[in-house]
Short mmCIF file of C-alpha atoms in Angstrom, two decimals:
data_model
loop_
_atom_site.label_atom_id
_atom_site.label_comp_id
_atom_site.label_asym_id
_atom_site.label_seq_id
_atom_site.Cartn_x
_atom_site.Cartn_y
_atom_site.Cartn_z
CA UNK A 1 140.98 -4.92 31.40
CA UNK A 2 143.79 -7.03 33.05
CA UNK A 3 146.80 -6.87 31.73
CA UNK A 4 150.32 -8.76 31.92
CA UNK A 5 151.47 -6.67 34.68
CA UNK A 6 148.55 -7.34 36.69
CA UNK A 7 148.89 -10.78 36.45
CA UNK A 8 148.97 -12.72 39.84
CA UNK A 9 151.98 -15.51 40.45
CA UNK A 10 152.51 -17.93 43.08
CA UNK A 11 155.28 -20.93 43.02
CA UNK A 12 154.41 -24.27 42.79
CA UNK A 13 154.44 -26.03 45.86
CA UNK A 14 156.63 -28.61 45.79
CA UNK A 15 160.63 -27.89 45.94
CA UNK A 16 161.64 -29.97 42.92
CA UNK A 17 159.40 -27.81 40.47
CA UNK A 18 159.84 -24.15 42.79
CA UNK A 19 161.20 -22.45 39.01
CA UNK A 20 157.76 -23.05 37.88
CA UNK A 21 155.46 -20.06 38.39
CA UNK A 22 151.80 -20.25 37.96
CA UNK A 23 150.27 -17.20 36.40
CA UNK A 24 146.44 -15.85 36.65
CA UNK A 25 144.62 -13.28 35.33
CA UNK A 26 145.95 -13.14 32.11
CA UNK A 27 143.83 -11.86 29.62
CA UNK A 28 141.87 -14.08 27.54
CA UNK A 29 142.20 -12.62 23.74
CA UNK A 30 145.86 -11.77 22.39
CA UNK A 31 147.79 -13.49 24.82
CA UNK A 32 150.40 -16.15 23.17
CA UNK A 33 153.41 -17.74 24.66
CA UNK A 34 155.84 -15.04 23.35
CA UNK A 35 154.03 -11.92 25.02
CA UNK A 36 154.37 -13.65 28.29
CA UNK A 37 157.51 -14.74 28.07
CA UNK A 38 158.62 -11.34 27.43
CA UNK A 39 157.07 -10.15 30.20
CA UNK A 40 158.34 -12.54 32.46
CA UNK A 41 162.13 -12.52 31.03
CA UNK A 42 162.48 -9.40 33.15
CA UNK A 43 162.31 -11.56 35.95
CA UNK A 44 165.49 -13.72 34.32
CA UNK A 45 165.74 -16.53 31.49
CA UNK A 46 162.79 -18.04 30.92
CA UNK A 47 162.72 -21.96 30.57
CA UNK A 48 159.22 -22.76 28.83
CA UNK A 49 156.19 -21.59 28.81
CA UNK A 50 152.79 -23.58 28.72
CA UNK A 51 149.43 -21.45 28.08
CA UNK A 52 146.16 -22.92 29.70
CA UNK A 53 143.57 -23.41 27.25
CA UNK A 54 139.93 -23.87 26.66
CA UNK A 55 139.72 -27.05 23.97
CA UNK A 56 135.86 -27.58 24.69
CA UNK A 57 134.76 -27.17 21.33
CA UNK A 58 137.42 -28.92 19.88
CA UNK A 59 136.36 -32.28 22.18
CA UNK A 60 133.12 -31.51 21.11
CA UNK A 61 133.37 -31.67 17.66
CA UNK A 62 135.76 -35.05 18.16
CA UNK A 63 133.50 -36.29 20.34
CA UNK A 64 130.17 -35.84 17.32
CA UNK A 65 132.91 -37.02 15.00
CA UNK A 66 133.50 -40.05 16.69
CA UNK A 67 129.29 -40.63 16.99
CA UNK A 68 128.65 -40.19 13.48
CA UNK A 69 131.49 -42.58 12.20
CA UNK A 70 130.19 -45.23 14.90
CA UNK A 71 126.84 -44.71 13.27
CA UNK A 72 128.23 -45.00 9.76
CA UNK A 73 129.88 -48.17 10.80
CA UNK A 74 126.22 -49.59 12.69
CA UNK A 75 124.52 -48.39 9.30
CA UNK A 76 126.66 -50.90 7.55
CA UNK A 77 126.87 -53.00 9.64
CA UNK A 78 123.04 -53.81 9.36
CA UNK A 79 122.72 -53.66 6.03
CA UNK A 80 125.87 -56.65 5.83
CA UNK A 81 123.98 -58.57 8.34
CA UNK A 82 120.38 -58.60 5.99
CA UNK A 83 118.90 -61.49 4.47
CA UNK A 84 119.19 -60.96 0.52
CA UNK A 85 115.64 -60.67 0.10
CA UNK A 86 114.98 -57.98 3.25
CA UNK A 87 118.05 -55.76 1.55
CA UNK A 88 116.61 -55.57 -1.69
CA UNK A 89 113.70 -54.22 -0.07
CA UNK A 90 115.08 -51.84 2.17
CA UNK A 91 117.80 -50.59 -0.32
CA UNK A 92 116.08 -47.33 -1.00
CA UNK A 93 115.22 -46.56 2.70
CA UNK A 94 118.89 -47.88 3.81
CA UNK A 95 120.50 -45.64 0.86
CA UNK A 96 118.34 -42.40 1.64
CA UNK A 97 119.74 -43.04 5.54
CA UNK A 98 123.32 -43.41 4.11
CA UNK A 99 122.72 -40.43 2.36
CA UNK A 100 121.43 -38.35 4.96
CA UNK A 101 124.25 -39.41 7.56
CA UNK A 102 127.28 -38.84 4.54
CA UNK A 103 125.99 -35.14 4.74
CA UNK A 104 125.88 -34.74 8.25
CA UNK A 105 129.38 -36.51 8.37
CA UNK A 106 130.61 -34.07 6.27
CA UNK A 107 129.38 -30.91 8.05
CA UNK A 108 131.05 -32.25 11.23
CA UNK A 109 134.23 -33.29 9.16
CA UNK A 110 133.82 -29.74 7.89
CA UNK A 111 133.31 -28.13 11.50
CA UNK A 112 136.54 -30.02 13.15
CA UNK A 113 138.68 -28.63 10.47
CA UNK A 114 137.64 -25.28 11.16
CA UNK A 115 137.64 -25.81 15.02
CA UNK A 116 141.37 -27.37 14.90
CA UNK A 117 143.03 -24.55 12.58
CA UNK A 118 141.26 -22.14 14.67
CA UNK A 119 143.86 -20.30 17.99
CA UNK A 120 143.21 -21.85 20.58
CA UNK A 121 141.86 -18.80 23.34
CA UNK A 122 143.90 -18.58 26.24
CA UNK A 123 141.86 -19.29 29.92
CA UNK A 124 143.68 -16.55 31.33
CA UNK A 125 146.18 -19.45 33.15
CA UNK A 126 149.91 -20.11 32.34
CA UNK A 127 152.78 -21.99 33.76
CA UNK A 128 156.29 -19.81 33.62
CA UNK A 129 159.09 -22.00 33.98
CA UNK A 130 162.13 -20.07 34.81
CA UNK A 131 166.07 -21.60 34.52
CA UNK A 132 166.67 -20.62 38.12
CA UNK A 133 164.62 -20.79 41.36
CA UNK A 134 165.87 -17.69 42.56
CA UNK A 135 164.30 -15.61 39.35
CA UNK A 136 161.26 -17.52 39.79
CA UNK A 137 161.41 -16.06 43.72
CA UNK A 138 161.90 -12.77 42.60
CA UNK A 139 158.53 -13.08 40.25
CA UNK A 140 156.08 -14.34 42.88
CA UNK A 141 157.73 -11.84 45.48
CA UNK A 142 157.23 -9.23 42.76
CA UNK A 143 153.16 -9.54 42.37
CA UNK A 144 153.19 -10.69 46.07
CA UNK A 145 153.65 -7.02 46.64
CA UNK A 146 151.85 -5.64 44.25
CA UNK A 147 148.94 -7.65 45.75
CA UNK A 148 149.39 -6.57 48.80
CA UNK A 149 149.42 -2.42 47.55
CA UNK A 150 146.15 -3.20 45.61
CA UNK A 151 144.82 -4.30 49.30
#
């Protein structure tokens, strides 16, 4: 498997940001924010540290979150919008549709919980911001060379 040492770095490419230092190859599973800046501290004093990550199924559980309350809100919005006599007819098909979307609301209510108070994985991308340029030199030149031994 890849690990921190292995990681590729190349400097951003503009000269205002050249302490930032983008990372690759990270490994997906157990990397966090304080393993890398450990890593890269050898290099000099780390600024900050940002991990790339994958929030897909966290949008996608917004995103069905977000469909089922606009449903919820359509649902009663009909019903408002009835004649008296049509709701008291439809009341027990209108109610068993209420029903059925409260429980499905509730699942993805139940799903987004778990999905935000669950790590976020890293995409094996992160930005290394180090306090002086020159550090941030030394790191790229570092895996620039051990890049080109691989080679």
């Amino acid at each position: 498997g890849t690990t921190l040492a292995a990681a590729t770095a190349s400097t951003a490419s503009t000269a205002s940001t050249a302490s930032q230092v983008r990372v690759s190859c990270l490994p997906r599973a157990y990397t966090d924010p304080h393993a890398v800046k450990a890593h890269f501290s050898f290099f000099g004093p780390i600024a900050s540290i940002a991990l790339s990550v994958d929030s897909l199924p966290l949008l996608r559980s917004l995103e069905r979150q977000h469909r089922l309350a606009a449903a919820w809100r359509k649902l009663h919005t009909m019903h408002a919008l009835l004649p008296a006599a049509q709701k008291a007819r439809r009341a027990p098909a209108l109610r068993r549709a209420a029903a059925r979307l409260l429980v499905k609301m509730t699942r993805a209510r139940a799903t987004l919980r778990a999905e935000s108070a669950a790590p976020c994985v890293c995409n094996g991308t992160a930005f290394v911001v180090f306090r002086r340029r020159t550090d941030a030199a030394r790191c790229v030149r570092h895996f620039e060379l051990i890049r080109a031994h691989e080679r």
